[in-house]
Amino acid sequence: MFGYYFDLAWRSLKRNKVLTALMVLAIGLGIGASMTMITVLHVMTADPLPDKSARLFYPQIDPQDMEGYTPGKEPMDQFSWIDAMNLLHARKGSHQVAMTGGRVTVRPPQGESRAFFADARYTSSDFFSMFDVPFLYGGGWTADDDDRQARVAVISRTLADKLFGADHAVGQSLRLGKDVFRVIGVVDHWDPVPHFYDLTQGSYHKTEDVFLPLETAMALGQGTSGNMSCWGHGGFPDPRNMKNANCVWMQFWVQLDTPAQVQAYREFLVHYSEQQKMLGRFQRPPNTRLHDLMGWLDYNHVVPGSVQLQALLALGFMLVCLVNTVALLLVKFLRRSSELGVRRAMGASKQSIFAQLLTEASLIGIAGGIAGLLLAFGGLWIVRHQPVEYAPYAHLDMAMLGATLVLALCATVLAAMFPAWRACRVQPARVLKIQ
């Protein structure tokens, strides 16, 4: 029966090529525009660690003096060295990691003339297990390596291929500036989107190529990068003595596996702030926060309001296209009243006519979905060439590709419901009498 309906639908569509093309174009434009922006929004709102994000938390405390104090104001987004180390060594979570960004000079084995800069991450040992970093070869360092300031390094697969060949990188000597490190691990392709663990580098910053123990990097004076906020009247701090500066420039994450741990950590942050105030380091009343990973992204407005607005406008445009499609289908189906009346007079039921018309609409929807896919690919290509940081990630994955076709088909079938129902209500006797 479906084959029969398909044959009738195909014949009907070929008889009205211009009208068919208009409907396919309307569906294609609506789907293309909406799926372009929905894909961008999908990329920007994706959970970078879907299996673990609910257990990863970013705390906040307020270490500033009373100058400019406003009750209830949000605390600072980063940590000073002293506070980051205190929270790290308190070990109140299942895992905890203190870190900061950096930039190092890589001196390759091929010669000094080929030296280049690379982004680096100075971090404590729990970074790799806490964020489920995949290793191609080797692994990360230990807490003992942190304590003894071991000169070890983990590098990305891209950098390993460039310097040594990924399968020969472990055990090699890596020269960073004037210092030499031993490569102990090669990270496989890993590029979480957004760059959640350090948003100061940019919400969609590329993953770093070099990972070093935090204590080692600070002891050797490796250069840091990222935002820094200071308070007081001491002027800009000495880069060689950042450990004692009244500045926040580090990030801190903690893994809390149960609601009880989360509650205990909230209380710990308040008690820590009270303790530091008693010691004279903090002046403000305790002002703490604890965001889970997705809450932290939302708090930092990782998704710009302009992108959300564009997605809504694109969906509105698709709705307009569907309304136009409804009108075109209504005209098309009602113009065939005589044909449908003859079929009814020959014994076809309303259900059969309805199914036939929906089959025809489904073909239009599939064609419109294919056209929409082509337009979406073109739209995403344009987005990838825009000067925005999320541009490189604007790709249509398999899930969104399937969603495009399903959306086109469902939208067209729904749009055809009223025209098909209206066409089925035409009385055969009235149509035949008119003829």
Coordinates of C-alpha atoms in Angstrom, one line a residue:
M1 CA 0.0 0.0 0.0
F2 CA 2.8 2.4 0.8
G3 CA 4.3 1.8 -2.6
Y4 CA 1.0 2.8 -4.2
Y5 CA 0.8 6.0 -2.1
F6 CA 4.4 6.7 -3.0
D7 CA 3.7 6.4 -6.7
L8 CA 0.7 8.7 -6.5
A9 CA 2.7 11.2 -4.5
W10 CA 5.6 11.2 -6.9
R11 CA 3.3 11.7 -9.9
S12 CA 1.5 14.6 -8.2
L13 CA 4.8 16.3 -7.3
K14 CA 6.1 16.0 -10.9
R15 CA 2.8 17.6 -12.2
N16 CA 3.4 20.7 -10.1
K17 CA 7.1 21.2 -10.3
V18 CA 7.1 24.9 -9.5
L19 CA 4.9 24.6 -6.5
T20 CA 6.9 21.6 -5.3
A21 CA 10.1 23.5 -5.7
L22 CA 8.7 26.4 -3.6
M23 CA 7.7 24.1 -0.8
V24 CA 11.0 22.3 -0.8
L25 CA 12.8 25.7 -0.8
A26 CA 10.7 27.0 2.1
I27 CA 11.4 23.9 4.2
G28 CA 15.1 23.9 3.2
L29 CA 15.5 27.6 4.2
G30 CA 13.8 27.2 7.5
I31 CA 15.7 24.0 8.4
G32 CA 19.1 25.3 7.1
A33 CA 18.8 28.6 9.1
S34 CA 17.5 27.0 12.3
M35 CA 19.9 24.0 12.3
T36 CA 22.9 26.3 11.7
M37 CA 22.2 28.2 14.9
I38 CA 21.0 25.2 16.9
T39 CA 24.2 23.5 16.0
V40 CA 26.2 26.5 17.2
L41 CA 24.2 26.6 20.4
H42 CA 24.5 22.8 20.8
V43 CA 28.3 23.1 20.6
M44 CA 28.5 26.0 23.0
T45 CA 26.2 24.5 25.7
A46 CA 27.7 21.0 25.5
D47 CA 28.7 19.3 28.7
P48 CA 32.5 18.8 28.4
L49 CA 32.5 15.9 30.9
P50 CA 29.0 14.4 30.8
D51 CA 29.9 11.4 33.0
K52 CA 31.5 13.5 35.7
S53 CA 30.4 17.2 35.5
A54 CA 27.9 16.8 38.4
R55 CA 30.8 15.8 40.7
L56 CA 33.3 18.5 39.8
F57 CA 33.1 21.8 41.6
Y58 CA 34.7 25.2 41.5
P59 CA 34.8 27.1 44.8
Q60 CA 35.1 30.8 45.4
I61 CA 36.3 32.7 48.5
D62 CA 36.8 36.5 49.1
P63 CA 40.4 37.4 50.2
Q64 CA 40.3 41.1 49.5
D65 CA 40.6 44.0 51.9
M66 CA 37.6 46.3 52.9
E67 CA 38.2 48.8 50.1
G68 CA 35.3 48.8 47.8
Y69 CA 33.4 46.2 49.9
T70 CA 29.8 45.7 49.1
P71 CA 27.8 43.1 51.0
G72 CA 26.5 40.2 48.9
K73 CA 28.9 41.0 46.0
E74 CA 30.2 38.0 44.1
P75 CA 33.6 36.8 45.3
M76 CA 36.6 36.7 43.0
D77 CA 36.8 34.0 40.3
Q78 CA 40.4 32.9 41.0
F79 CA 42.7 32.1 43.9
S80 CA 46.0 33.5 45.3
W81 CA 48.9 31.1 45.7
I82 CA 48.5 30.8 49.5
D83 CA 44.8 30.0 49.3
A84 CA 45.1 27.6 46.4
M85 CA 47.8 25.7 48.3
N86 CA 45.9 25.7 51.6
L87 CA 42.8 24.2 49.9
L88 CA 44.9 21.7 47.9
H89 CA 46.7 20.4 51.0
A90 CA 43.6 20.3 53.1
R91 CA 42.4 17.4 50.8
K92 CA 38.7 17.7 51.7
G93 CA 37.6 16.3 48.3
S94 CA 38.1 13.0 46.6
H95 CA 40.4 14.8 44.2
Q96 CA 41.5 18.5 44.1
V97 CA 43.7 20.4 41.7
A98 CA 45.4 23.8 41.7
M99 CA 46.6 25.2 38.4
T100 CA 47.4 28.1 36.2
G101 CA 48.2 28.8 32.6
G102 CA 51.6 29.5 31.1
R103 CA 53.6 29.9 27.9
V104 CA 56.9 28.1 27.4
T105 CA 59.6 28.3 24.8
V106 CA 60.1 24.8 23.3
R107 CA 63.6 24.1 21.9
P108 CA 63.3 21.1 19.6
P109 CA 66.0 18.5 19.0
Q110 CA 66.2 19.8 15.4
G111 CA 68.0 22.9 16.6
E112 CA 67.7 26.2 18.4
S113 CA 66.7 28.1 15.2
R114 CA 63.4 26.1 15.2
A115 CA 62.4 27.1 18.8
F116 CA 58.7 28.1 19.2
F117 CA 56.2 29.1 21.9
A118 CA 53.6 26.6 23.2
D119 CA 50.7 27.0 25.6
A120 CA 51.3 25.2 29.0
R121 CA 49.3 24.2 32.0
Y122 CA 51.1 24.2 35.4
T123 CA 49.0 21.9 37.6
S124 CA 49.0 19.5 40.5
S125 CA 49.0 15.7 39.9
D126 CA 45.2 15.1 40.2
F127 CA 44.5 17.0 37.0
F128 CA 44.7 13.9 34.7
S129 CA 42.6 11.5 36.8
M130 CA 40.1 14.2 37.8
F131 CA 39.3 15.4 34.3
D132 CA 39.6 11.9 32.6
V133 CA 42.5 13.0 30.4
P134 CA 43.2 10.1 27.9
F135 CA 46.8 9.0 27.5
L136 CA 48.2 7.6 24.3
Y137 CA 51.5 6.6 26.0
G138 CA 52.8 6.8 29.6
G139 CA 50.8 8.7 32.2
G140 CA 50.8 11.7 34.6
W141 CA 53.0 12.4 37.6
T142 CA 52.3 11.7 41.3
A143 CA 51.8 13.8 44.4
D144 CA 55.3 12.9 45.4
D145 CA 56.6 14.4 42.1
D146 CA 54.7 17.6 43.1
D147 CA 56.3 17.7 46.5
R148 CA 59.9 17.1 45.3
Q149 CA 59.5 19.5 42.3
A150 CA 60.3 16.7 39.8
R151 CA 61.3 17.9 36.3
V152 CA 58.8 15.8 34.4
A153 CA 56.4 16.8 31.7
V154 CA 53.3 15.5 29.9
I155 CA 52.8 16.7 26.3
S156 CA 50.1 16.5 23.7
R157 CA 50.0 14.1 20.9
T158 CA 50.4 17.0 18.4
L159 CA 53.6 18.2 20.1
A160 CA 55.0 14.7 20.5
D161 CA 54.5 14.0 16.8
K162 CA 56.2 17.3 16.0
L163 CA 59.2 16.7 18.2
F164 CA 59.9 13.0 18.5
G165 CA 57.1 10.9 17.1
A166 CA 54.4 10.1 19.5
D167 CA 55.4 6.5 20.0
H168 CA 59.0 7.5 20.9
A169 CA 58.3 10.5 23.1
V170 CA 58.1 8.9 26.5
G171 CA 61.5 9.1 28.1
Q172 CA 62.8 11.9 25.9
S173 CA 64.3 15.1 27.1
L174 CA 62.2 18.2 26.5
R175 CA 63.9 21.6 26.6
L176 CA 61.7 24.4 27.8
G177 CA 63.7 27.6 27.8
K178 CA 66.9 26.9 29.8
D179 CA 65.4 23.9 31.7
V180 CA 65.2 20.3 30.7
F181 CA 62.3 18.0 31.6
R182 CA 61.7 14.3 31.1
V183 CA 58.6 13.4 29.1
I184 CA 56.6 10.8 31.0
G185 CA 53.3 10.9 29.1
V186 CA 51.6 11.7 25.8
V187 CA 48.0 12.9 25.9
D188 CA 45.8 11.6 23.2
H189 CA 43.5 13.9 21.3
W190 CA 41.7 15.8 24.1
D191 CA 40.0 19.1 23.6
P192 CA 37.1 19.7 25.9
V193 CA 34.6 22.3 24.7
P194 CA 34.2 24.7 26.4
H195 CA 37.7 25.1 28.0
F196 CA 36.0 24.8 31.3
Y197 CA 38.9 24.3 33.7
D198 CA 40.3 27.7 32.9
L199 CA 37.9 30.2 31.4
T200 CA 40.4 33.1 31.9
Q201 CA 42.3 31.8 28.8
G202 CA 39.1 32.0 26.7
S203 CA 35.9 29.9 26.8
Y204 CA 36.9 28.0 23.7
H205 CA 40.7 28.1 24.1
K206 CA 42.6 25.1 22.6
T207 CA 44.0 22.5 25.0
E208 CA 47.5 23.2 26.1
D209 CA 50.5 21.3 24.5
V210 CA 52.6 21.1 27.7
F211 CA 51.7 20.1 31.2
L212 CA 54.1 20.6 34.1
P213 CA 54.0 20.1 37.9
L214 CA 52.8 23.4 39.4
E215 CA 55.5 23.5 42.1
T216 CA 58.3 22.8 39.6
A217 CA 57.1 25.4 37.1
M218 CA 56.9 28.1 39.9
A219 CA 60.3 27.2 41.3
L220 CA 61.9 27.4 37.8
G221 CA 60.2 30.7 37.0
Q222 CA 58.3 29.5 33.9
G223 CA 56.2 32.3 32.6
T224 CA 52.5 32.4 33.5
S225 CA 49.6 33.7 31.4
G226 CA 46.0 34.5 32.0
N227 CA 44.1 37.1 34.0
M228 CA 45.3 38.5 37.3
S229 CA 43.4 40.7 39.8
C230 CA 45.2 42.4 42.7
W231 CA 44.2 44.6 45.6
G232 CA 45.9 46.9 48.1
H233 CA 48.4 49.7 47.4
G234 CA 51.5 47.7 46.8
G235 CA 51.6 48.3 43.0
F236 CA 52.0 45.5 40.5
P237 CA 53.6 42.4 42.1
D238 CA 57.0 41.1 41.3
P239 CA 56.5 38.2 38.8
R240 CA 59.3 36.3 40.7
N241 CA 57.5 36.5 44.0
M242 CA 53.9 35.7 43.0
K243 CA 53.5 33.4 46.0
N244 CA 53.1 36.2 48.4
A245 CA 51.3 38.7 46.2
N246 CA 47.9 40.1 47.1
C247 CA 46.6 38.8 43.8
V248 CA 44.4 36.0 42.5
W249 CA 45.7 34.2 39.4
M250 CA 45.1 30.5 39.9
Q251 CA 42.3 28.1 39.4
F252 CA 41.1 25.5 41.8
W253 CA 38.8 22.5 41.2
V254 CA 37.6 19.8 43.6
Q255 CA 35.8 16.5 43.1
L256 CA 32.9 15.8 45.5
D257 CA 31.2 12.5 45.0
T258 CA 28.2 12.7 47.3
P259 CA 25.8 15.4 48.5
A260 CA 27.2 15.0 52.0
Q261 CA 30.7 15.8 50.7
V262 CA 29.3 18.9 48.9
Q263 CA 27.6 20.2 52.1
A264 CA 30.8 19.5 54.1
Y265 CA 32.9 21.4 51.6
R266 CA 30.6 24.4 51.7
E267 CA 31.0 24.5 55.5
F268 CA 34.7 24.0 55.1
L269 CA 35.0 27.1 52.9
V270 CA 33.1 29.2 55.4
H271 CA 35.3 27.9 58.3
Y272 CA 38.5 28.5 56.2
S273 CA 37.4 32.1 55.5
E274 CA 36.8 32.7 59.2
Q275 CA 40.1 31.2 60.1
Q276 CA 42.0 33.4 57.6
K277 CA 40.2 36.4 59.0
M278 CA 41.3 35.5 62.5
L279 CA 44.9 35.3 61.2
G280 CA 44.6 38.8 59.7
R281 CA 44.8 37.7 56.0
F282 CA 41.1 38.2 55.2
Q283 CA 39.3 41.3 56.2
R284 CA 35.8 40.8 54.8
P285 CA 33.1 38.6 56.3
P286 CA 33.0 35.0 54.8
N287 CA 31.7 35.1 51.3
T288 CA 31.9 31.8 49.6
R289 CA 30.4 30.0 46.6
L290 CA 30.6 26.4 45.3
H291 CA 29.5 25.8 41.6
D292 CA 29.3 22.5 39.9
L293 CA 30.9 22.4 36.4
M294 CA 27.8 23.3 34.4
G295 CA 26.8 25.9 37.0
W296 CA 30.2 27.4 36.6
L297 CA 29.8 27.7 32.9
D298 CA 26.4 29.3 33.4
Y299 CA 27.8 31.7 36.0
N300 CA 30.5 32.9 33.6
H301 CA 28.0 33.3 30.7
V302 CA 30.0 31.1 28.4
V303 CA 27.1 31.2 25.9
P304 CA 26.7 34.8 24.7
G305 CA 23.2 36.2 24.8
S306 CA 23.6 37.1 21.1
V307 CA 23.9 33.4 20.1
Q308 CA 20.8 32.5 22.1
L309 CA 18.9 35.4 20.4
Q310 CA 20.1 34.3 16.9
A311 CA 18.9 30.7 17.6
L312 CA 15.5 32.0 18.6
L313 CA 15.3 34.2 15.5
A314 CA 16.3 31.2 13.4
L315 CA 13.5 29.1 14.9
G316 CA 11.1 31.9 14.3
F317 CA 12.1 32.0 10.7
M318 CA 11.5 28.3 10.4
L319 CA 8.0 28.8 11.9
V320 CA 7.3 31.4 9.2
C321 CA 8.6 29.0 6.5
L322 CA 6.3 26.2 7.9
V323 CA 3.3 28.6 7.8
N324 CA 4.0 29.3 4.2
T325 CA 4.3 25.6 3.5
V326 CA 0.9 25.0 5.1
A327 CA -0.6 27.6 2.8
L328 CA 1.1 26.1 -0.3
L329 CA 0.0 22.6 0.7
L330 CA -3.6 23.8 1.3
V331 CA -3.7 25.4 -2.2
K332 CA -2.1 22.3 -3.8
F333 CA -4.5 19.8 -2.1
L334 CA -7.7 21.8 -2.6
R335 CA -6.8 22.2 -6.3
R336 CA -7.0 18.4 -6.5
S337 CA -10.5 18.2 -5.0
S338 CA -11.9 16.7 -8.2
E339 CA -9.2 14.0 -8.3
L340 CA -9.7 13.2 -4.7
G341 CA -13.5 13.2 -5.1
V342 CA -13.3 10.6 -7.9
R343 CA -11.1 8.4 -5.7
R344 CA -13.6 8.7 -2.9
A345 CA -16.5 7.9 -5.2
M346 CA -14.6 4.8 -6.3
G347 CA -14.4 3.6 -2.7
A348 CA -11.3 5.1 -1.2
S349 CA -11.8 5.9 2.4
K350 CA -10.9 9.3 4.1
Q351 CA -8.1 7.5 5.9
S352 CA -6.6 6.3 2.6
I353 CA -6.8 9.8 1.1
F354 CA -5.2 11.3 4.3
A355 CA -2.4 8.7 4.2
Q356 CA -1.8 9.5 0.5
L357 CA -1.5 13.2 1.1
L358 CA 0.8 12.7 4.1
T359 CA 3.0 10.5 2.0
E360 CA 3.3 13.3 -0.5
A361 CA 4.1 15.8 2.3
S362 CA 6.7 13.4 3.6
L363 CA 8.5 13.4 0.3
I364 CA 8.5 17.1 0.3
G365 CA 9.9 17.0 3.9
I366 CA 12.7 14.6 3.0
A367 CA 13.7 16.8 0.0
G368 CA 13.5 19.9 2.1
G369 CA 15.6 18.2 4.8
I370 CA 18.3 17.4 2.2
A371 CA 18.2 21.0 1.0
G372 CA 18.3 22.2 4.6
L373 CA 21.4 20.1 5.3
L374 CA 23.2 21.6 2.4
L375 CA 22.3 25.1 3.5
A376 CA 23.3 24.2 7.1
F377 CA 26.7 23.0 5.9
G378 CA 27.1 26.3 4.1
G379 CA 25.9 28.3 7.1
L380 CA 28.3 26.5 9.4
W381 CA 31.1 27.1 6.9
I382 CA 30.4 30.8 7.1
V383 CA 30.4 30.6 11.0
R384 CA 33.8 28.9 10.9
H385 CA 35.2 31.8 9.1
Q386 CA 33.9 34.4 11.6
P387 CA 36.3 36.1 14.0
V388 CA 34.8 34.4 17.1
E389 CA 36.5 32.0 19.4
Y390 CA 33.9 29.2 19.1
A391 CA 34.1 29.3 15.2
P392 CA 36.4 26.2 14.8
Y393 CA 33.9 24.0 16.6
A394 CA 30.9 24.8 14.4
H395 CA 30.5 21.4 12.8
L396 CA 27.4 19.3 12.2
D397 CA 27.9 16.0 14.0
M398 CA 26.0 12.8 13.3
A399 CA 23.5 13.5 16.1
M400 CA 22.6 16.9 14.7
L401 CA 22.6 15.6 11.1
G402 CA 20.0 13.0 12.0
A403 CA 18.1 15.6 14.0
T404 CA 18.0 17.8 10.9
L405 CA 16.3 15.1 8.7
V406 CA 13.9 14.1 11.5
L407 CA 13.0 17.7 12.2
A408 CA 12.4 18.4 8.5
L409 CA 10.2 15.3 8.1
C410 CA 8.2 15.9 11.3
A411 CA 7.7 19.6 10.6
T412 CA 6.4 19.0 7.1
V413 CA 4.1 16.2 8.2
L414 CA 2.7 18.4 10.9
A415 CA 2.3 21.2 8.5
A416 CA 0.4 18.9 6.2
M417 CA -2.1 17.8 8.8
F418 CA -4.5 20.6 8.4
P419 CA -4.4 20.8 4.6
A420 CA -4.8 17.0 4.3
W421 CA -7.7 17.1 6.8
R422 CA -9.3 19.9 4.9
A423 CA -8.9 18.2 1.6
C424 CA -10.5 15.0 3.0
R425 CA -13.6 16.8 4.1
V426 CA -14.6 17.6 0.5
Q427 CA -17.8 15.7 -0.3
P428 CA -17.4 13.5 -3.4
A429 CA -20.9 14.1 -4.6
R430 CA -20.5 17.9 -4.5
V431 CA -17.3 17.7 -6.5
L432 CA -18.7 15.4 -9.1
K433 CA -21.9 17.5 -9.5
I434 CA -19.8 20.6 -10.1
Q435 CA -17.9 18.8 -12.8

